[in-house]
Coordinates of C-alpha atoms in Angstrom, one line a residue:
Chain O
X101 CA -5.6 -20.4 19.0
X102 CA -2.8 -18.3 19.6
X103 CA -3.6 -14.3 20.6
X104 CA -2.8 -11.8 17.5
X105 CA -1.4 -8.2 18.5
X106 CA -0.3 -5.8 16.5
X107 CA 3.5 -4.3 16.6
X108 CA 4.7 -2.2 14.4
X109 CA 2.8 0.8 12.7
X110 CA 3.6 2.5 9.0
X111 CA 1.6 4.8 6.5
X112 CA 2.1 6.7 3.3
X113 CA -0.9 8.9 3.5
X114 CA -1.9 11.8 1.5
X115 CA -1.9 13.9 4.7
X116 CA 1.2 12.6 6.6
X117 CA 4.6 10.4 5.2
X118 CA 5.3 8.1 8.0
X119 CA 3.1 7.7 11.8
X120 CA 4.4 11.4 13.5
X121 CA 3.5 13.3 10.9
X122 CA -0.2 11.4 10.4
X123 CA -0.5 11.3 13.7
X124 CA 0.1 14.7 14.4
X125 CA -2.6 15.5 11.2
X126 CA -5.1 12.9 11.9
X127 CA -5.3 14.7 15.8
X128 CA -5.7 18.3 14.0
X129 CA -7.7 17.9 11.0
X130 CA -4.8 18.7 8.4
X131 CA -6.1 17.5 4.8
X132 CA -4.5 16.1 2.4
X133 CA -7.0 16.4 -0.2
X134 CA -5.1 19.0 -3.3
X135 CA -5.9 20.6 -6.6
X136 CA -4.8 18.1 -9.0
X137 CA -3.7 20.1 -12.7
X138 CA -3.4 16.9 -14.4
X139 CA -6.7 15.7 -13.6
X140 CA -8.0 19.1 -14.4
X141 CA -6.1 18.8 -18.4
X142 CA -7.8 15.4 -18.4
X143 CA -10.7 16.9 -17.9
X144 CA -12.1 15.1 -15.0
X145 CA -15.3 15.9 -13.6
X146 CA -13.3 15.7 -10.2
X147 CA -10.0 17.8 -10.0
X148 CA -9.1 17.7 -7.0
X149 CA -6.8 14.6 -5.1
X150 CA -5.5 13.4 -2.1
X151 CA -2.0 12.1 -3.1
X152 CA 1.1 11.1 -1.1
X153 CA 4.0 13.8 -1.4
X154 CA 7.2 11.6 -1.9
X155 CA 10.7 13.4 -2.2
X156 CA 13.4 12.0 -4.3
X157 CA 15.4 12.0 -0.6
X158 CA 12.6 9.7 0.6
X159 CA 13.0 7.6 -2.4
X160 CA 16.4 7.0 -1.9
X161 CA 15.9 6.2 1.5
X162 CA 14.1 2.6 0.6
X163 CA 15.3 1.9 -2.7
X164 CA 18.7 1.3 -4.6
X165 CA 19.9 3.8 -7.4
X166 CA 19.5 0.0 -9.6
X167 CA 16.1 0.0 -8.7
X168 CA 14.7 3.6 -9.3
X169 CA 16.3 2.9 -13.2
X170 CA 12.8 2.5 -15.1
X171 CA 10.9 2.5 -11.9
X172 CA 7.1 3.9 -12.5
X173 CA 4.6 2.4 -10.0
X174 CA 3.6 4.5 -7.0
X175 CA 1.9 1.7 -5.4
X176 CA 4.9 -0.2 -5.0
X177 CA 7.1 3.2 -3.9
X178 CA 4.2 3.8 -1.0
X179 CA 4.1 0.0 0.1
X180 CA 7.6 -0.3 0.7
X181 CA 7.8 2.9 2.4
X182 CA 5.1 1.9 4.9
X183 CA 6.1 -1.6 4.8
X184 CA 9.9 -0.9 5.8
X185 CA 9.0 1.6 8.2
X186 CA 6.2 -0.5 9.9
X187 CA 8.6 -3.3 10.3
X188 CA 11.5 -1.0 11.4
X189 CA 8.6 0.8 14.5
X190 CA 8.1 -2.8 15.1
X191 CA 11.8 -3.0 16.0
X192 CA 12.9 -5.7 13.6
X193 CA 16.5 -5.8 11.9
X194 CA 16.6 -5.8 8.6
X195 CA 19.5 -8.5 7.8
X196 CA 22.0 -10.0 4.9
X197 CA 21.4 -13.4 5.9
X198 CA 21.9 -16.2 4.0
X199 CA 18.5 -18.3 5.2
X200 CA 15.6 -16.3 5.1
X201 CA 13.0 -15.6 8.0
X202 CA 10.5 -18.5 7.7
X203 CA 8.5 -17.5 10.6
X204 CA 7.6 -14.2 8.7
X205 CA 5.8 -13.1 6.1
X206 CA 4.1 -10.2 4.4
X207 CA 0.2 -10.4 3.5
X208 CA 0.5 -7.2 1.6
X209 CA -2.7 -6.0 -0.9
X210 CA -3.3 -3.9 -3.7
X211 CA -6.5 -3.4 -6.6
X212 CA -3.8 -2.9 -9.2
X213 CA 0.2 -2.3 -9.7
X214 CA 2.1 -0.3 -11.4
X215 CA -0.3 1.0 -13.9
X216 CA 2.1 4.1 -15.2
X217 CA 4.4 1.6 -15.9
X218 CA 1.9 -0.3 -17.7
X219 CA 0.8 2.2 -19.8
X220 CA 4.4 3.3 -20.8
X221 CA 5.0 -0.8 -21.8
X222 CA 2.3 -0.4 -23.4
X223 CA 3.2 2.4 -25.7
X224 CA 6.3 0.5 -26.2
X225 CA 4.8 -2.8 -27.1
X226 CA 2.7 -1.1 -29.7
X227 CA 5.6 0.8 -31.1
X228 CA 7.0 -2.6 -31.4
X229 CA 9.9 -1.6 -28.5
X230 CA 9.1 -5.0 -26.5
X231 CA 12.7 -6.1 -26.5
X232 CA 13.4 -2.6 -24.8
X233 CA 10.9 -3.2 -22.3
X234 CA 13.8 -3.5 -19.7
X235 CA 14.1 -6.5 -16.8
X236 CA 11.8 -4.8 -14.5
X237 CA 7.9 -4.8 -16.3
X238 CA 6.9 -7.6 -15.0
X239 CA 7.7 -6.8 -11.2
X240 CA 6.4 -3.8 -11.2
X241 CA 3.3 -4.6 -12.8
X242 CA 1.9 -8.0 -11.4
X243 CA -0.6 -7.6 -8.8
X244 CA 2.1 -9.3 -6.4
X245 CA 5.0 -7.0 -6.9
X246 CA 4.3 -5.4 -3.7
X247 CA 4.6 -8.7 -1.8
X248 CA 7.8 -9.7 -3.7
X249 CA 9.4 -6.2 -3.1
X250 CA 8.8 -6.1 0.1
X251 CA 9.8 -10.0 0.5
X252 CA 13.1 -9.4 -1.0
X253 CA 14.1 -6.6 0.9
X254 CA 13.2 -7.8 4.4
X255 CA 14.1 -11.4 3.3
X256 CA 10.5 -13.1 4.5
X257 CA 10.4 -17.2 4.6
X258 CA 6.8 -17.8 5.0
X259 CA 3.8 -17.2 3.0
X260 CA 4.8 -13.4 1.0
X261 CA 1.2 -12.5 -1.1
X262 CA -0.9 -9.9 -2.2
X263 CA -5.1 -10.2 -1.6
X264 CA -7.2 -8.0 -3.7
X265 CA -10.6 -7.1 -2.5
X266 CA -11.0 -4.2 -4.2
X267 CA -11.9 -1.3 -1.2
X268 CA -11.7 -4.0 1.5
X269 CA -8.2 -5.1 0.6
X270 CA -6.9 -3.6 3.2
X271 CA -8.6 -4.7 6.1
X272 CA -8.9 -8.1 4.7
X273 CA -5.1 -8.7 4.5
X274 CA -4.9 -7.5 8.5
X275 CA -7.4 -10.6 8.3
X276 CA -5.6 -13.1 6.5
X277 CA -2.6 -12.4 8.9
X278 CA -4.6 -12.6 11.9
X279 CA -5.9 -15.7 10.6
X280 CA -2.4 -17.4 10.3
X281 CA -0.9 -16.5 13.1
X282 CA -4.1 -17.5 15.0
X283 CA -3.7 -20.9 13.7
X284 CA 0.0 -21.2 14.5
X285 CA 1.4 -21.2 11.2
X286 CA 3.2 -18.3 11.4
X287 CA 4.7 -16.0 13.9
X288 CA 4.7 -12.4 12.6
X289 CA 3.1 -11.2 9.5
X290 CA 3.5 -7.4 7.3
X291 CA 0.2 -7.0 6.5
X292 CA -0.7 -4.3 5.0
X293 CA -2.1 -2.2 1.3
X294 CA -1.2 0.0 -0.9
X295 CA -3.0 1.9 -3.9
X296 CA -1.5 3.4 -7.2
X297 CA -1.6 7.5 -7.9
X298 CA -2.9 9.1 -10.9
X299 CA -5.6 9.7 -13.4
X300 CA -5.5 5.7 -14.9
X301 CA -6.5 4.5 -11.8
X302 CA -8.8 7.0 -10.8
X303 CA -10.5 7.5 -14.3
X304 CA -13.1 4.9 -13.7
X305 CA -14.6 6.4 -10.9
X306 CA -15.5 9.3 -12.5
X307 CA -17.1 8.2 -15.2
X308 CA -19.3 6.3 -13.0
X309 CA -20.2 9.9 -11.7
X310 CA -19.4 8.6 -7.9
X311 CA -16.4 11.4 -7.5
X312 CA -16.5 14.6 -5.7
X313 CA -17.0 17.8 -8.5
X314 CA -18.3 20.8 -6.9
X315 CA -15.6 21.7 -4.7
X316 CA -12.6 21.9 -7.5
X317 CA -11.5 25.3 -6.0
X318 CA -12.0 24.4 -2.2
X319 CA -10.2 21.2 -2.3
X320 CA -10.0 20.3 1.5
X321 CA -13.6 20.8 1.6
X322 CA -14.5 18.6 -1.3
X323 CA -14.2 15.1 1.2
X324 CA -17.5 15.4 2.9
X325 CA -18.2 11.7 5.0
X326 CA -21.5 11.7 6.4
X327 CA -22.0 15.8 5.2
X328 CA -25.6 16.7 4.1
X329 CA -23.9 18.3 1.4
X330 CA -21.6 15.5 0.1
X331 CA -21.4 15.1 -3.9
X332 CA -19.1 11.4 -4.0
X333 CA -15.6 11.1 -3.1
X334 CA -12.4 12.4 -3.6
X335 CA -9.7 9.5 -5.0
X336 CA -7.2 9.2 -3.0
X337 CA -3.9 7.1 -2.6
X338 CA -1.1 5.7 -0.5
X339 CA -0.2 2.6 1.5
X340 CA -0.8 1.4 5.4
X341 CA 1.2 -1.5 6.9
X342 CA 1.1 -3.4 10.1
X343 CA 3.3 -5.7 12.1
X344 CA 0.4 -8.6 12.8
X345 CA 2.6 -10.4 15.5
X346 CA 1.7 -13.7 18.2
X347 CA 1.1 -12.2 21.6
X348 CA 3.8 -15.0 22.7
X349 CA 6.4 -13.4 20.1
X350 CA 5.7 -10.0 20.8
X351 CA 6.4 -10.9 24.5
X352 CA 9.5 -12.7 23.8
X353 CA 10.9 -9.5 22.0
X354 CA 9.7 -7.3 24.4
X355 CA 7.8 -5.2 21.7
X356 CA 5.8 -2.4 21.8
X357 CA 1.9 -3.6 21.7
X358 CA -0.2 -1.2 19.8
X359 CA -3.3 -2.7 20.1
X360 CA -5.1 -6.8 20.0
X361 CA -6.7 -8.0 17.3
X362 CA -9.8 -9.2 19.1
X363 CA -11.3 -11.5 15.3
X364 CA -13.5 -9.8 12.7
X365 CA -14.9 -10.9 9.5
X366 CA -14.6 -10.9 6.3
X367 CA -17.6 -12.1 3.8
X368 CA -20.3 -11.4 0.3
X369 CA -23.2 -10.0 0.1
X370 CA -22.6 -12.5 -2.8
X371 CA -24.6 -9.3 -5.3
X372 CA -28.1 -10.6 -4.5
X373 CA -30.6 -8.4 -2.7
X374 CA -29.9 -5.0 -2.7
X375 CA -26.2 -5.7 -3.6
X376 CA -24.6 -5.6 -6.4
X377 CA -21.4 -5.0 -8.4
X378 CA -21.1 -1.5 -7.1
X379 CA -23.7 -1.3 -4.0
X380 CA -24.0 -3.2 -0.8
X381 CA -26.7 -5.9 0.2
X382 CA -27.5 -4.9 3.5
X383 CA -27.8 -8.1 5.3
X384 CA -24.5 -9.2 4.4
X385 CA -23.1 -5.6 5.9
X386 CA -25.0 -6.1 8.7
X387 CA -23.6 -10.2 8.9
X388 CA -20.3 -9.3 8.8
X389 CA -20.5 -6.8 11.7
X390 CA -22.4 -9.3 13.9
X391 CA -19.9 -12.2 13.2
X392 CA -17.6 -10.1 13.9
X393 CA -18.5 -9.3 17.5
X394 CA -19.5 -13.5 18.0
X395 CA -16.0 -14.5 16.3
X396 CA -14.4 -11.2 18.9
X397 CA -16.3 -13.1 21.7
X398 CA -17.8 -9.3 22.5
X399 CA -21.4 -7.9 22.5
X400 CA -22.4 -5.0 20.4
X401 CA -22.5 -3.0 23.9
X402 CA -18.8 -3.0 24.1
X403 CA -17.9 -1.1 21.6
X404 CA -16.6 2.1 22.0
X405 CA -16.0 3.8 18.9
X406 CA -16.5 2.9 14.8
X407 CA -14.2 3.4 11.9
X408 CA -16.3 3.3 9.1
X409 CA -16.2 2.8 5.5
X410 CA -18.0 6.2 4.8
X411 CA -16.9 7.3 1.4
X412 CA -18.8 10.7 1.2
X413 CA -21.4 9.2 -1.7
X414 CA -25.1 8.8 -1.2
X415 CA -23.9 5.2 1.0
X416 CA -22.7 6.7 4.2
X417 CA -26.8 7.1 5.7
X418 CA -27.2 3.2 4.4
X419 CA -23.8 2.9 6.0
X420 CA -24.8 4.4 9.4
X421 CA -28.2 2.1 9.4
X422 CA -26.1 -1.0 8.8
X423 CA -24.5 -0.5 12.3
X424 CA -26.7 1.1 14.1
X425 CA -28.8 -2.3 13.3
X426 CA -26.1 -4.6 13.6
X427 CA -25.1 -3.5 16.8
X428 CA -28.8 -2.4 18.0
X429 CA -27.9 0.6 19.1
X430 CA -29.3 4.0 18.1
X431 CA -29.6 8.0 19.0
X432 CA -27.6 8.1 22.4
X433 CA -26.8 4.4 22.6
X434 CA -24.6 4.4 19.2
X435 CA -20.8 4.3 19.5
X436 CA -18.5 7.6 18.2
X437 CA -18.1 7.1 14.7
X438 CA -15.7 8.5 12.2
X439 CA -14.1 8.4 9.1
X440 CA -10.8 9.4 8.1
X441 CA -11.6 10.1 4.4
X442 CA -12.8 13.5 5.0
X443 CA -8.8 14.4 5.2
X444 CA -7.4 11.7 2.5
X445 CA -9.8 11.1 0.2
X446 CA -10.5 7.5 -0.6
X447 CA -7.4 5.6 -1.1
X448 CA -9.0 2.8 -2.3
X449 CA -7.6 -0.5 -2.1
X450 CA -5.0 1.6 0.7
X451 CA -8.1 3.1 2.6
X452 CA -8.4 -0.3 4.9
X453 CA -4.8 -0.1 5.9
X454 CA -4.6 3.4 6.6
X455 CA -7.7 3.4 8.6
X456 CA -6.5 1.0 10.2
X457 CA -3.2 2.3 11.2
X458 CA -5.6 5.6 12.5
X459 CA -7.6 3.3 14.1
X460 CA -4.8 1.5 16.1
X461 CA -3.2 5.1 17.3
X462 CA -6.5 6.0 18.5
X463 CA -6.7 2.9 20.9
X464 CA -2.8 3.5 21.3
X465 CA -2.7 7.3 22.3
X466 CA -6.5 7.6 23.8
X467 CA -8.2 9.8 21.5
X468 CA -11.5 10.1 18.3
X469 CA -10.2 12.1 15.9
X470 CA -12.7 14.8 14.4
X471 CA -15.0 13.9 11.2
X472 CA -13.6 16.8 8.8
X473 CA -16.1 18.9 6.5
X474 CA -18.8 17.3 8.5
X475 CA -20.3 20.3 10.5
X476 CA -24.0 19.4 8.4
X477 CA -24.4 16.2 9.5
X478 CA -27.2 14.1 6.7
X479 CA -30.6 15.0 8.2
X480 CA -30.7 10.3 7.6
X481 CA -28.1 10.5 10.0
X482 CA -29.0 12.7 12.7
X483 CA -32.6 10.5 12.7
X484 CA -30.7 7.7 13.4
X485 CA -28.0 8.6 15.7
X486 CA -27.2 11.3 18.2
X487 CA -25.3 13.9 16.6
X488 CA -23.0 13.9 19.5
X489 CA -21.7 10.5 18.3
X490 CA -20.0 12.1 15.3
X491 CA -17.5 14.4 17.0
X492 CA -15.9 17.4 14.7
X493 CA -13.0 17.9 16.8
X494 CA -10.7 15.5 18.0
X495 CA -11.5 14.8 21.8
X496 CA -9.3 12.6 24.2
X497 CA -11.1 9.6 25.1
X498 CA -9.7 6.5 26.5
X499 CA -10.9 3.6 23.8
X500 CA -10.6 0.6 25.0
X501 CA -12.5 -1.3 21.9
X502 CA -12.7 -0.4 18.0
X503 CA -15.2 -1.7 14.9
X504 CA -13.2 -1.4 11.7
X505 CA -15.0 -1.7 8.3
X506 CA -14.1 -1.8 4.9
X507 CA -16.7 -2.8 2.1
X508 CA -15.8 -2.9 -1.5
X509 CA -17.2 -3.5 -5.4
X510 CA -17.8 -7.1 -6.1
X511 CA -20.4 -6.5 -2.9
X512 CA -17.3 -7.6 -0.5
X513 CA -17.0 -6.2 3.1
X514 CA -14.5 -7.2 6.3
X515 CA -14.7 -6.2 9.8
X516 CA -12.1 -5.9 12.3
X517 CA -12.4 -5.6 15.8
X518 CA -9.3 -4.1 17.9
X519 CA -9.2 -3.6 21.7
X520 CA -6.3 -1.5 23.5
X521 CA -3.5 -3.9 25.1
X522 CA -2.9 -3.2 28.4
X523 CA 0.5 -5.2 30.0
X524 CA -0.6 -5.0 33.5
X525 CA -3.6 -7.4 33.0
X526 CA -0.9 -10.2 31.7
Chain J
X207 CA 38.6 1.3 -30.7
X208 CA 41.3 -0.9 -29.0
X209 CA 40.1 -3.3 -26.5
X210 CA 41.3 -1.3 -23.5
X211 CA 38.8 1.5 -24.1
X212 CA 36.4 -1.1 -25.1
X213 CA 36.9 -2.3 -21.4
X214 CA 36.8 1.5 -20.2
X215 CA 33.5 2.0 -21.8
X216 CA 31.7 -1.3 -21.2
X217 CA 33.1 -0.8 -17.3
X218 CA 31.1 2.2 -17.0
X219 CA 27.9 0.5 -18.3
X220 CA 28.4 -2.1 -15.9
X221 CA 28.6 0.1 -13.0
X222 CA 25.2 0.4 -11.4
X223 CA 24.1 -3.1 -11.8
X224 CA 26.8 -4.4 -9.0
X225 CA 27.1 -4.5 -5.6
X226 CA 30.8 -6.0 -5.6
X227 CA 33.2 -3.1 -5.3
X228 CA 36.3 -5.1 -5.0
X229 CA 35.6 -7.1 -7.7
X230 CA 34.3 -4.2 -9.8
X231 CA 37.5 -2.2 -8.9
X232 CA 39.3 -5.2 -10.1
X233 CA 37.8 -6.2 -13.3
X234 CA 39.5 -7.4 -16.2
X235 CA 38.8 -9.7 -19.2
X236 CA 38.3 -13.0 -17.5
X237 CA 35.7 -11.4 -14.9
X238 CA 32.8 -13.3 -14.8
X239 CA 29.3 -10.7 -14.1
X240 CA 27.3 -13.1 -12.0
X241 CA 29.8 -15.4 -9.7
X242 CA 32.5 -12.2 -9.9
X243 CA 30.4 -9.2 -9.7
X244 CA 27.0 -10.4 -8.2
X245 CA 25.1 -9.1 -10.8
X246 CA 21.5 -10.7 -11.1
X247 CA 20.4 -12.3 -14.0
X248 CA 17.8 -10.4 -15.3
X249 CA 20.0 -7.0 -14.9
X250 CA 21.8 -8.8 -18.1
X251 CA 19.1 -7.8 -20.2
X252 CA 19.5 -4.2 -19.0
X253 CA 22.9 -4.4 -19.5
X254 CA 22.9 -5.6 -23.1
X255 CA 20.4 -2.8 -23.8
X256 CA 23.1 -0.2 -22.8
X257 CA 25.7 -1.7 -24.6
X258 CA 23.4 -1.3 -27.8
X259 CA 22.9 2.3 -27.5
X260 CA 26.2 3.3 -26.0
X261 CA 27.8 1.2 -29.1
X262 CA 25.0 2.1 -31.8
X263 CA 24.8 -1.8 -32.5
X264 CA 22.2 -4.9 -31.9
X265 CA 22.9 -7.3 -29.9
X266 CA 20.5 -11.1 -30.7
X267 CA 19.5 -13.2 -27.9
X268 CA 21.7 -15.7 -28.6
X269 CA 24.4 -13.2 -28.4
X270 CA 23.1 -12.3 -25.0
X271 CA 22.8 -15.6 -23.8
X272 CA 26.7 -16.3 -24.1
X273 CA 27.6 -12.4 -22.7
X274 CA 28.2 -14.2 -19.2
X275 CA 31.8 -12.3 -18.6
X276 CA 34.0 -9.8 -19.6
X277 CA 36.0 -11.5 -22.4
X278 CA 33.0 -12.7 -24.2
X279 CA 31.4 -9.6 -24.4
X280 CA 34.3 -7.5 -25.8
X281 CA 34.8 -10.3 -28.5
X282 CA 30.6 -10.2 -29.4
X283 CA 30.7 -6.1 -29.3
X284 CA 34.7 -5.7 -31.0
X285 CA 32.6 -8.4 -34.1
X286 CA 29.5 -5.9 -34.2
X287 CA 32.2 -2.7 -34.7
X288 CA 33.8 -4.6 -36.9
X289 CA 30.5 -5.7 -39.0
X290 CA 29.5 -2.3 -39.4

């Protein structure tokens, strides 16, 4: 089993374009969470969003004046923006060679793609257009376009997919590349996921009633994880993207080490028990944590801090009990714990990879960012754990080991652990 | 139109789709658009959809699928003027 480390760090989040800038507002609390007028014409229950903020100058940075002709899917515009940079931070050339990279891939994920471009095909097949359709539909719109963008432009060899796990995509692609470079059959993966923009993707949540509505004219205080007084969440967007890498490569180049992905976890509470399509069965949340730690070769005791799923719906106390039963540790005993989507919304099948990129900078810099809108902690919560373990300010701490989650519809979850790489112990 | 402005017009079309200058710079009747000018394959499809609007004409698939260079395509889009 070869050792898995991570490299190379990019994000499109809806509070920060690239890892200064969401570094900078994960440490002080900027949201990213905005009123949204479309959503508000649509009338939406929920009209606020936490949405990426691309310019046309970015744009042009990543893709060719060929390819922005008829080009309509965010998701694809995010992932390549991450993807690219998280491969350039890894300090990789991007080359016109003739043979391509096979020791490379990209495990890249995403719920849907493209859907605006979908819809405007749509419109067009039904006007009887389809011959005007244009070459591009079908890349932009299968679930792998992602993959294949990003494969083309960085010219990958090995295995180039896209996973779908719904909210867990994410985290589970960071697992699928783990997995094969554990296993030796490849050297350096792009993993990474990335979520479409916009009221076709987000118009299912809120008719299920599970989106944020009271806080339409505060926006950044309509996110609440973990808040007595959260109402659902706020749908959000954007794309996360990591260089998974061999220890032994990463040596070989010399690389910056973020972080070491210690194993994790990904399984189904297979919608029996208390799970279903939409809610979690317990034991299977509270399985994936403990294999986790056994596949990790940790104990519960040596974790420092949580990144939860914590969506800011009625889950997040259920959430809380899950660890605090897995890892059989409660009040004073439970880890820090927070959750980014109190500044981006939940970015759905993104929200693995961008939590993940936060979770890796905390390891990296030494530091818990502060649960946002979270100053009334859930009277469910406080019984179960201290208070103090859900920190509202940032606070420097030095982290040496991290529990990421992600659980998802379909009664899916995955658990990551990461532990801070230190070179002088080589 | 005479086929010099035919090449003019249809040169402009053919612009963004490739990433061979020289050749670009250089084309005439017997450039070919995927061994000359790099162009990919499905950008032909594109192409042809230009050609239809900038020339006000339709364009069939088997039409398309012969439109591999410069000379061939003049000759389909100089018989759909004519036809008109």
């Amino acid at each position: 089993m070869n050792r898995v480390v991570i490299t190379g760090l990019g994000v499109v989040a809806p509070n920060g374009i690239g890892v200064p800038a969401f570094t900078n507002a994960i440490k002080n609390g900027v949201s990213g969470i905005r009123y949204d007028e479309q959503l508000q014409q649509l009338q939406f229950s929920c009209q606020i969003a936490g949405k990426p903020e691309i310019t046309d100058e970015l744009k042009s940075k990543y893709f060719t004046d060929l390819e922005l002709r008829g080009f309509n899917s965010t998701g694809i515009l995010y992932g390549v923006i991450a993807g690219i940079e998280a491969w350039e931070n890894a300090g990789l050339p991007i080359e016109k060679n003739t043979e391509p990279d096979w020791d490379t891939g990209t495990i890249f994920g995403t719920g849907t793609s493209g859907i605006d471009k979908f819809r405007e095909s749509i419109y067009k097949i039904d006007d009887l257009q389809t011959r005007k359709l244009g070459s591009t539909v079908v890349a932009q719109t299968m679930n792998s376009g992602i993959s294949a963008y990003l494969g083309g432009k960085l010219g990958l060899g090995n295995q180039v997919t896209s996973n779908s796990s719904a909210c867990a995509t994410g985290t589970e692609a960071i697992l699928m590349a783990y997995d094969r470079i554990s296993s030796g059959k490849a050297k350096r993966i792009l993993a990474g996921s990335t979520s479409d923009s916009g009221p076709y993707i987000w118009a299912g949540f809120d008719a299920l009633r599970v989106c944020s509505s009271r806080y339409n004219g505060t926006p950044n205080q309509g996110s609440r994880p973990m808040s007595a007084t959260a109402s659902g969440f706020v749908p959000g967007s954007g794309a996360g993207a990591l260089v998974i890498e061999s220890l032994e490569s990463a040596l070989e180049r010399n690389a910056t080490i973020y972080a070491e992905i210690l194993g994790g976890s990904v399984n189904s509470g297979g919608q029996r028990g208390t799970g279903s399509m939409t809610a979690p069965n317990s034991l299977a949340v509270q399985r994936c944590i403990t294999d986790s730690l056994k596949n990790s070769g940790i104990s519960a005791t040596e974790i420092d801090a949580v990144n939860g799923h914590l969506t800011a719906t009625t889950k997040d106390s259920l959430e809380i009990e899950n660890w605090a039963k897995a890892l059989n540790r409660f009040e004073n005993e439970f880890p820090y714990i927070n959750s980014l989507k109190g500044m981006t919304g939940h970015c759905l099948s993104a929200a693995g990879s961008i939590e993940s990129v936060a979770a890796v900078l905390q390891l990296h810099e030494g530091f818990i960012f502060g649960n946002t809108n979270c100053e009334d902690l859930h009277p469910e919560i406080s019984s179960l754990i201290s208070p103090s373990k859900v920190p509202l300010k940032t606070k420097n701490y030095n982290l040496n080991i991290i529990a990421k989650a992600s659980f998802g519809f379909g009664d899916v979850n995955a658990c990551i652990i990461l532990k801070k790489f230190d070179n002088e112990l080589l | 139109m005479n086929k010099d402005e035919l090449i003019a017009k249809l040169k402009v079309i053919i612009k963004p789709y490739t990433s061979n200058i020289e050749a670009y710079e250089n084309l005439s009747e017997n450039t070919d658009f995927i061994s000359d000018l790099n162009i990919n394959s499905a950008n032909l499809v594109d192409i042809v959809l230009d050609i239809e609007e900038t020339f006000d004409i339709l364009i069939d698939t088997t039409d398309m699928q012969r439109m591999l260079d410069v000379k061939t395509a003049v000759a389909i889009i100089q018989s759909k003027l004519d036809a008109k």
